[in-house]
Amino acid sequence: MVKIAPSILSADFTRLYEEILSVSTADYLHFDVMDGVFVPNISIGLPVLESVRRVTEMTLDVHLMITEPSRFAVKFAESGADIVTFHVESDEPEAIARAITGVHSIGKKVGLALKPATPADAVLPYISLLDMVVVMTVEPGFGGQKFMTEQMPKLKALREMIEAYNPRCELEVDGGVNPETARICVENGASVLVAGSDIFKQADRAARIQELRG
Ligand code: DX5
Ligand code: ZN
């Protein structure tokens, strides 16, 4: 069954603990980090991750939307992330490879994310090393945007790449997921769905998580 990863970017940060409890039936907790350079927004970082780690045993799926992720990837892994994802466009190939090795060396999982304009082939050099590939179905930076259906051929191509080279790798979709777009993602090979605004605007989050699983 597809895994669901609520994005706390859409949570009420004044009540973050209760918000996390309200989505605890999900599989992962998605944690968006933005530096105002790689994307045109700033969100949350290491001190918040450390606090969240202390209050939940959920798998923390940390999505770094930052430049030069090799400077920080290991730090996020040490601060409580279970999976550290950064963008394949965010640095030179040697630095991306170094960040992957660094996170793995402390026993955590690694994902690589692709912006909408980035072709599937960009992750091919790394595919055998990865635990997750993340297809952005919005321009990264903000919650609540419209799902980009035109990313589905790329999602399907990545599913084929994963089956060919690394079948245990997860394939996550991030952006604009709701019960309708969730179905399309699963049909095209997704194994994990991030959903922020769609879950956190509901009164009954557990019911919505169940609905998103299909
Ligand atoms: C966008 C973030 C997403 C965001 C998704 O840059 O990476 O994780 O929280 O939000 P929704 O589900 O509202 O599109
Ligand atoms: Zn994200």
PDB file of C-alpha atoms and ligand atoms in Angstrom:
ATOM      1  CA  MET A   1       0.000   0.000   0.000  1.00  0.00           C
ATOM      2  CA  VAL A   2       1.158   3.546  -0.727  1.00  0.00           C
ATOM      3  CA  LYS A   3       2.749   5.393   2.197  1.00  0.00           C
ATOM      4  CA  ILE A   4       1.494   8.803   3.292  1.00  0.00           C
ATOM      5  CA  ALA A   5       3.798  11.599   4.478  1.00  0.00           C
ATOM      6  CA  PRO A   6       1.970  14.650   5.914  1.00  0.00           C
ATOM      7  CA  SER A   7       4.005  17.840   5.419  1.00  0.00           C
ATOM      8  CA  ILE A   8       4.143  19.953   8.573  1.00  0.00           C
ATOM      9  CA  LEU A   9       4.738  23.025   6.416  1.00  0.00           C
ATOM     10  CA  SER A  10       0.920  23.333   6.479  1.00  0.00           C
ATOM     11  CA  ALA A  11       0.615  22.736  10.250  1.00  0.00           C
ATOM     12  CA  ASP A  12      -0.163  25.383  12.869  1.00  0.00           C
ATOM     13  CA  PHE A  13       3.345  25.884  14.325  1.00  0.00           C
ATOM     14  CA  THR A  14       1.981  27.333  17.577  1.00  0.00           C
ATOM     15  CA  ARG A  15       0.496  23.880  18.235  1.00  0.00           C
ATOM     16  CA  LEU A  16       3.062  21.715  16.524  1.00  0.00           C
ATOM     17  CA  TYR A  17       2.960  18.835  19.013  1.00  0.00           C
ATOM     18  CA  GLU A  18      -0.831  18.408  18.712  1.00  0.00           C
ATOM     19  CA  GLU A  19      -0.565  18.767  14.940  1.00  0.00           C
ATOM     20  CA  ILE A  20       1.984  15.937  14.811  1.00  0.00           C
ATOM     21  CA  LEU A  21      -0.221  13.732  17.018  1.00  0.00           C
ATOM     22  CA  SER A  22      -3.163  14.389  14.686  1.00  0.00           C
ATOM     23  CA  VAL A  23      -1.299  12.756  11.770  1.00  0.00           C
ATOM     24  CA  SER A  24       0.396   9.958  13.703  1.00  0.00           C
ATOM     25  CA  THR A  25      -1.449   7.243  11.732  1.00  0.00           C
ATOM     26  CA  ALA A  26       0.597   8.237   8.676  1.00  0.00           C
ATOM     27  CA  ASP A  27       3.801   6.472   7.642  1.00  0.00           C
ATOM     28  CA  TYR A  28       6.276   9.359   7.531  1.00  0.00           C
ATOM     29  CA  LEU A  29       6.344  12.953   8.752  1.00  0.00           C
ATOM     30  CA  HIS A  30       7.574  15.264   5.968  1.00  0.00           C
ATOM     31  CA  PHE A  31       9.739  18.180   7.136  1.00  0.00           C
ATOM     32  CA  ASP A  32      10.445  20.942   4.578  1.00  0.00           C
ATOM     33  CA  VAL A  33      13.637  22.981   4.978  1.00  0.00           C
ATOM     34  CA  MET A  34      13.992  26.104   2.784  1.00  0.00           C
ATOM     35  CA  ASP A  35      16.885  28.552   2.726  1.00  0.00           C
ATOM     36  CA  GLY A  36      15.456  31.477   0.738  1.00  0.00           C
ATOM     37  CA  VAL A  37      18.141  30.932  -1.945  1.00  0.00           C
ATOM     38  CA  PHE A  38      17.431  27.566  -3.579  1.00  0.00           C
ATOM     39  CA  VAL A  39      13.722  28.397  -3.282  1.00  0.00           C
ATOM     40  CA  PRO A  40      12.009  31.781  -2.768  1.00  0.00           C
ATOM     41  CA  ASN A  41      10.898  31.029   0.801  1.00  0.00           C
ATOM     42  CA  ILE A  42      12.346  30.303   4.251  1.00  0.00           C
ATOM     43  CA  SER A  43      10.799  27.669   6.527  1.00  0.00           C
ATOM     44  CA  ILE A  44      12.219  25.690   9.456  1.00  0.00           C
ATOM     45  CA  GLY A  45      15.575  24.135  10.298  1.00  0.00           C
ATOM     46  CA  LEU A  46      17.735  22.262  12.783  1.00  0.00           C
ATOM     47  CA  PRO A  47      16.352  23.502  16.145  1.00  0.00           C
ATOM     48  CA  VAL A  48      12.789  22.619  15.125  1.00  0.00           C
ATOM     49  CA  LEU A  49      13.906  19.210  13.844  1.00  0.00           C
ATOM     50  CA  GLU A  50      15.646  18.490  17.168  1.00  0.00           C
ATOM     51  CA  SER A  51      12.460  19.388  19.064  1.00  0.00           C
ATOM     52  CA  VAL A  52      10.243  17.299  16.795  1.00  0.00           C
ATOM     53  CA  ARG A  53      12.622  14.331  17.148  1.00  0.00           C
ATOM     54  CA  ARG A  54      12.192  14.429  20.918  1.00  0.00           C
ATOM     55  CA  VAL A  55       8.375  14.118  20.768  1.00  0.00           C
ATOM     56  CA  THR A  56       7.708  11.584  18.003  1.00  0.00           C
ATOM     57  CA  GLU A  57       8.877   8.173  16.871  1.00  0.00           C
ATOM     58  CA  MET A  58       7.467   8.710  13.373  1.00  0.00           C
ATOM     59  CA  THR A  59       9.925   8.340  10.490  1.00  0.00           C
ATOM     60  CA  LEU A  60      11.152  11.881   9.800  1.00  0.00           C
ATOM     61  CA  ASP A  61      11.370  12.515   6.055  1.00  0.00           C
ATOM     62  CA  VAL A  62      13.446  15.707   5.772  1.00  0.00           C
ATOM     63  CA  HIS A  63      13.329  17.550   2.437  1.00  0.00           C
ATOM     64  CA  LEU A  64      16.199  20.021   2.065  1.00  0.00           C
ATOM     65  CA  MET A  65      15.464  22.797  -0.434  1.00  0.00           C
ATOM     66  CA  ILE A  66      18.839  24.452   0.110  1.00  0.00           C
ATOM     67  CA  THR A  67      21.968  25.249  -1.888  1.00  0.00           C
ATOM     68  CA  GLU A  68      25.134  23.258  -1.183  1.00  0.00           C
ATOM     69  CA  PRO A  69      23.345  20.489   0.751  1.00  0.00           C
ATOM     70  CA  SER A  70      26.689  18.787   1.430  1.00  0.00           C
ATOM     71  CA  ARG A  71      27.289  21.479   4.091  1.00  0.00           C
ATOM     72  CA  PHE A  72      24.208  20.441   6.062  1.00  0.00           C
ATOM     73  CA  ALA A  73      22.948  16.993   5.061  1.00  0.00           C
ATOM     74  CA  VAL A  74      24.888  15.121   7.749  1.00  0.00           C
ATOM     75  CA  LYS A  75      23.892  17.691  10.368  1.00  0.00           C
ATOM     76  CA  PHE A  76      20.201  17.062   9.608  1.00  0.00           C
ATOM     77  CA  ALA A  77      20.805  13.309   9.787  1.00  0.00           C
ATOM     78  CA  GLU A  78      22.478  13.733  13.191  1.00  0.00           C
ATOM     79  CA  SER A  79      19.667  15.987  14.394  1.00  0.00           C
ATOM     80  CA  GLY A  80      16.972  13.349  13.956  1.00  0.00           C
ATOM     81  CA  ALA A  81      16.131  12.874  10.283  1.00  0.00           C
ATOM     82  CA  ASP A  82      15.558   9.256   9.247  1.00  0.00           C
ATOM     83  CA  ILE A  83      15.600  10.114   5.547  1.00  0.00           C
ATOM     84  CA  VAL A  84      17.501  13.147   4.241  1.00  0.00           C
ATOM     85  CA  THR A  85      16.493  14.296   0.757  1.00  0.00           C
ATOM     86  CA  PHE A  86      18.207  17.067  -1.177  1.00  0.00           C
ATOM     87  CA  HIS A  87      17.925  18.306  -4.741  1.00  0.00           C
ATOM     88  CA  VAL A  88      19.975  16.889  -7.593  1.00  0.00           C
ATOM     89  CA  GLU A  89      20.142  20.433  -9.060  1.00  0.00           C
ATOM     90  CA  SER A  90      21.467  21.979  -5.863  1.00  0.00           C
ATOM     91  CA  ASP A  91      25.199  21.289  -6.249  1.00  0.00           C
ATOM     92  CA  GLU A  92      27.974  19.804  -8.400  1.00  0.00           C
ATOM     93  CA  PRO A  93      27.984  16.004  -8.911  1.00  0.00           C
ATOM     94  CA  GLU A  94      30.986  15.437  -6.589  1.00  0.00           C
ATOM     95  CA  ALA A  95      29.282  17.371  -3.789  1.00  0.00           C
ATOM     96  CA  ILE A  96      26.017  15.461  -4.278  1.00  0.00           C
ATOM     97  CA  ALA A  97      27.923  12.162  -4.117  1.00  0.00           C
ATOM     98  CA  ARG A  98      29.743  13.349  -0.971  1.00  0.00           C
ATOM     99  CA  ALA A  99      26.457  14.271   0.723  1.00  0.00           C
ATOM    100  CA  ILE A 100      24.966  10.843  -0.119  1.00  0.00           C
ATOM    101  CA  THR A 101      28.000   9.056   1.350  1.00  0.00           C
ATOM    102  CA  GLY A 102      27.999  11.297   4.426  1.00  0.00           C
ATOM    103  CA  VAL A 103      24.375  10.585   5.339  1.00  0.00           C
ATOM    104  CA  HIS A 104      24.787   6.855   4.721  1.00  0.00           C
ATOM    105  CA  SER A 105      27.912   6.776   6.875  1.00  0.00           C
ATOM    106  CA  ILE A 106      25.829   7.562   9.950  1.00  0.00           C
ATOM    107  CA  GLY A 107      23.207   4.967   9.059  1.00  0.00           C
ATOM    108  CA  LYS A 108      20.437   7.202   7.702  1.00  0.00           C
ATOM    109  CA  LYS A 109      18.585   7.010   4.389  1.00  0.00           C
ATOM    110  CA  VAL A 110      19.112   9.344   1.426  1.00  0.00           C
ATOM    111  CA  GLY A 111      16.770  10.722  -1.205  1.00  0.00           C
ATOM    112  CA  LEU A 112      17.324  12.877  -4.280  1.00  0.00           C
ATOM    113  CA  ALA A 113      14.585  15.275  -5.430  1.00  0.00           C
ATOM    114  CA  LEU A 114      13.914  16.670  -8.906  1.00  0.00           C
ATOM    115  CA  LYS A 115      12.346  20.061  -9.648  1.00  0.00           C
ATOM    116  CA  PRO A 116       9.630  19.991 -12.340  1.00  0.00           C
ATOM    117  CA  ALA A 117      12.049  21.101 -15.100  1.00  0.00           C
ATOM    118  CA  THR A 118      14.672  18.462 -14.248  1.00  0.00           C
ATOM    119  CA  PRO A 119      14.636  15.304 -16.411  1.00  0.00           C
ATOM    120  CA  ALA A 120      14.501  11.813 -14.899  1.00  0.00           C
ATOM    121  CA  ASP A 121      17.989  11.029 -16.227  1.00  0.00           C
ATOM    122  CA  ALA A 122      19.521  13.514 -13.765  1.00  0.00           C
ATOM    123  CA  VAL A 123      19.335  10.883 -10.994  1.00  0.00           C
ATOM    124  CA  LEU A 124      20.623   7.989 -13.111  1.00  0.00           C
ATOM    125  CA  PRO A 125      24.282   8.361 -11.972  1.00  0.00           C
ATOM    126  CA  TYR A 126      23.172   7.968  -8.329  1.00  0.00           C
ATOM    127  CA  ILE A 127      20.245   5.555  -8.618  1.00  0.00           C
ATOM    128  CA  SER A 128      21.950   2.495  -7.143  1.00  0.00           C
ATOM    129  CA  LEU A 129      22.940   4.524  -4.042  1.00  0.00           C
ATOM    130  CA  LEU A 130      19.519   5.975  -3.263  1.00  0.00           C
ATOM    131  CA  ASP A 131      16.815   5.005  -0.772  1.00  0.00           C
ATOM    132  CA  MET A 132      14.278   7.405  -2.272  1.00  0.00           C
ATOM    133  CA  VAL A 133      13.647   9.573  -5.342  1.00  0.00           C
ATOM    134  CA  VAL A 134      11.293  12.543  -4.954  1.00  0.00           C
ATOM    135  CA  VAL A 135       9.358  13.943  -7.916  1.00  0.00           C
ATOM    136  CA  MET A 136       8.184  17.517  -7.326  1.00  0.00           C
ATOM    137  CA  THR A 137       4.721  18.071  -8.758  1.00  0.00           C
ATOM    138  CA  VAL A 138       4.811  21.795  -7.879  1.00  0.00           C
ATOM    139  CA  GLU A 139       7.652  24.334  -8.023  1.00  0.00           C
ATOM    140  CA  PRO A 140       9.274  23.869  -4.600  1.00  0.00           C
ATOM    141  CA  GLY A 141       8.861  26.690  -2.097  1.00  0.00           C
ATOM    142  CA  PHE A 142       5.229  26.776  -1.022  1.00  0.00           C
ATOM    143  CA  GLY A 143       2.399  24.533   0.096  1.00  0.00           C
ATOM    144  CA  GLY A 144      -1.072  24.697  -1.412  1.00  0.00           C
ATOM    145  CA  GLN A 145      -0.131  24.852  -5.103  1.00  0.00           C
ATOM    146  CA  LYS A 146      -1.802  23.042  -7.993  1.00  0.00           C
ATOM    147  CA  PHE A 147      -0.649  19.525  -8.931  1.00  0.00           C
ATOM    148  CA  MET A 148       1.337  19.361 -12.198  1.00  0.00           C
ATOM    149  CA  THR A 149      -0.129  16.382 -14.073  1.00  0.00           C
ATOM    150  CA  GLU A 150       2.509  16.897 -16.777  1.00  0.00           C
ATOM    151  CA  GLN A 151       5.094  15.405 -14.371  1.00  0.00           C
ATOM    152  CA  MET A 152       3.487  11.945 -14.684  1.00  0.00           C
ATOM    153  CA  PRO A 153       5.565  10.701 -17.659  1.00  0.00           C
ATOM    154  CA  LYS A 154       8.691  11.518 -15.636  1.00  0.00           C
ATOM    155  CA  LEU A 155       7.285   9.684 -12.599  1.00  0.00           C
ATOM    156  CA  LYS A 156       6.630   6.649 -14.771  1.00  0.00           C
ATOM    157  CA  ALA A 157      10.138   6.802 -16.268  1.00  0.00           C
ATOM    158  CA  LEU A 158      11.606   6.931 -12.753  1.00  0.00           C
ATOM    159  CA  ARG A 159       9.538   3.904 -11.716  1.00  0.00           C
ATOM    160  CA  GLU A 160      11.041   2.027 -14.675  1.00  0.00           C
ATOM    161  CA  MET A 161      14.560   3.206 -13.766  1.00  0.00           C
ATOM    162  CA  ILE A 162      14.049   2.066 -10.159  1.00  0.00           C
ATOM    163  CA  GLU A 163      12.733  -1.352 -11.213  1.00  0.00           C
ATOM    164  CA  ALA A 164      15.743  -1.787 -13.508  1.00  0.00           C
ATOM    165  CA  TYR A 165      18.522  -0.606 -11.178  1.00  0.00           C
ATOM    166  CA  ASN A 166      17.364  -0.467  -7.537  1.00  0.00           C
ATOM    167  CA  PRO A 167      13.899  -1.953  -6.820  1.00  0.00           C
ATOM    168  CA  ARG A 168      14.073  -1.278  -3.047  1.00  0.00           C
ATOM    169  CA  CYS A 169      14.292   2.496  -3.684  1.00  0.00           C
ATOM    170  CA  GLU A 170      11.114   4.404  -2.781  1.00  0.00           C
ATOM    171  CA  LEU A 171       9.474   6.837  -5.208  1.00  0.00           C
ATOM    172  CA  GLU A 172       7.832   9.831  -3.545  1.00  0.00           C
ATOM    173  CA  VAL A 173       5.617  12.536  -5.037  1.00  0.00           C
ATOM    174  CA  ASP A 174       5.579  15.979  -3.396  1.00  0.00           C
ATOM    175  CA  GLY A 175       3.145  18.803  -4.190  1.00  0.00           C
ATOM    176  CA  GLY A 176      -0.568  19.228  -4.792  1.00  0.00           C
ATOM    177  CA  VAL A 177      -1.548  15.746  -3.625  1.00  0.00           C
ATOM    178  CA  ASN A 178      -5.228  15.184  -2.783  1.00  0.00           C
ATOM    179  CA  PRO A 179      -7.391  12.042  -3.059  1.00  0.00           C
ATOM    180  CA  GLU A 180      -7.887  12.603  -6.798  1.00  0.00           C
ATOM    181  CA  THR A 181      -4.246  13.317  -7.730  1.00  0.00           C
ATOM    182  CA  ALA A 182      -3.084  10.581  -5.334  1.00  0.00           C
ATOM    183  CA  ARG A 183      -4.708   7.971  -7.583  1.00  0.00           C
ATOM    184  CA  ILE A 184      -2.891   9.331 -10.631  1.00  0.00           C
ATOM    185  CA  CYS A 185       0.441   9.219  -8.760  1.00  0.00           C
ATOM    186  CA  VAL A 186      -0.070   5.609  -7.680  1.00  0.00           C
ATOM    187  CA  GLU A 187      -1.051   4.594 -11.231  1.00  0.00           C
ATOM    188  CA  ASN A 188       2.233   6.077 -12.430  1.00  0.00           C
ATOM    189  CA  GLY A 189       4.388   4.260  -9.878  1.00  0.00           C
ATOM    190  CA  ALA A 190       4.555   6.364  -6.701  1.00  0.00           C
ATOM    191  CA  SER A 191       5.131   4.491  -3.419  1.00  0.00           C
ATOM    192  CA  VAL A 192       5.047   7.514  -1.051  1.00  0.00           C
ATOM    193  CA  LEU A 193       2.773  10.560  -1.229  1.00  0.00           C
ATOM    194  CA  VAL A 194       3.516  13.849   0.554  1.00  0.00           C
ATOM    195  CA  ALA A 195       0.409  15.886   1.399  1.00  0.00           C
ATOM    196  CA  GLY A 196       0.455  19.157   3.300  1.00  0.00           C
ATOM    197  CA  SER A 197      -2.505  21.467   2.804  1.00  0.00           C
ATOM    198  CA  ASP A 198      -4.890  18.663   1.835  1.00  0.00           C
ATOM    199  CA  ILE A 199      -4.409  16.903   5.192  1.00  0.00           C
ATOM    200  CA  PHE A 200      -3.997  19.847   7.548  1.00  0.00           C
ATOM    201  CA  LYS A 201      -7.132  21.649   6.344  1.00  0.00           C
ATOM    202  CA  GLN A 202      -9.230  18.649   7.451  1.00  0.00           C
ATOM    203  CA  ALA A 203     -10.827  18.334  10.892  1.00  0.00           C
ATOM    204  CA  ASP A 204     -10.396  14.540  10.763  1.00  0.00           C
ATOM    205  CA  ARG A 205      -6.834  14.024   9.575  1.00  0.00           C
ATOM    206  CA  ALA A 206      -6.760  10.258  10.233  1.00  0.00           C
ATOM    207  CA  ALA A 207      -9.753   9.782   7.942  1.00  0.00           C
ATOM    208  CA  ARG A 208      -8.080  11.818   5.202  1.00  0.00           C
ATOM    209  CA  ILE A 209      -4.843   9.863   5.523  1.00  0.00           C
ATOM    210  CA  GLN A 210      -6.891   6.679   5.072  1.00  0.00           C
ATOM    211  CA  GLU A 211      -8.659   8.177   2.057  1.00  0.00           C
ATOM    212  CA  LEU A 212      -5.338   9.153   0.471  1.00  0.00           C
ATOM    213  CA  ARG A 213      -4.152   5.566   0.761  1.00  0.00           C
ATOM    214  CA  GLY A 214      -7.015   4.661  -1.616  1.00  0.00           C
TER     215      GLY A 214
HETATM  216  C1  DX5 B   1       6.842  22.407  -1.353  1.00  0.00           C
HETATM  217  C2  DX5 B   1       7.128  21.385  -0.298  1.00  0.00           C
HETATM  218  C3  DX5 B   1       5.992  20.453  -0.084  1.00  0.00           C
HETATM  219  C4  DX5 B   1       4.736  21.107   0.440  1.00  0.00           C
HETATM  220  C5  DX5 B   1       3.569  20.324  -0.112  1.00  0.00           C
HETATM  221  O1  DX5 B   1       8.022  23.053  -1.684  1.00  0.00           O
HETATM  222  O2  DX5 B   1       8.263  20.625  -0.617  1.00  0.00           O
HETATM  223  O3  DX5 B   1       6.372  19.359   0.769  1.00  0.00           O
HETATM  224  O4  DX5 B   1       4.659  21.129   1.832  1.00  0.00           O
HETATM  225  O5  DX5 B   1       2.399  21.012   0.175  1.00  0.00           O
HETATM  226  P1  DX5 B   1       1.012  20.696  -0.536  1.00  0.00           P
HETATM  227  O6  DX5 B   1       0.703  19.265  -0.237  1.00  0.00           O
HETATM  228  O7  DX5 B   1       0.067  21.661   0.101  1.00  0.00           O
HETATM  229  O8  DX5 B   1       1.230  20.936  -2.008  1.00  0.00           O
HETATM  230 ZN    ZN B   2       8.603  18.742   0.553  1.00  0.00          ZN
END
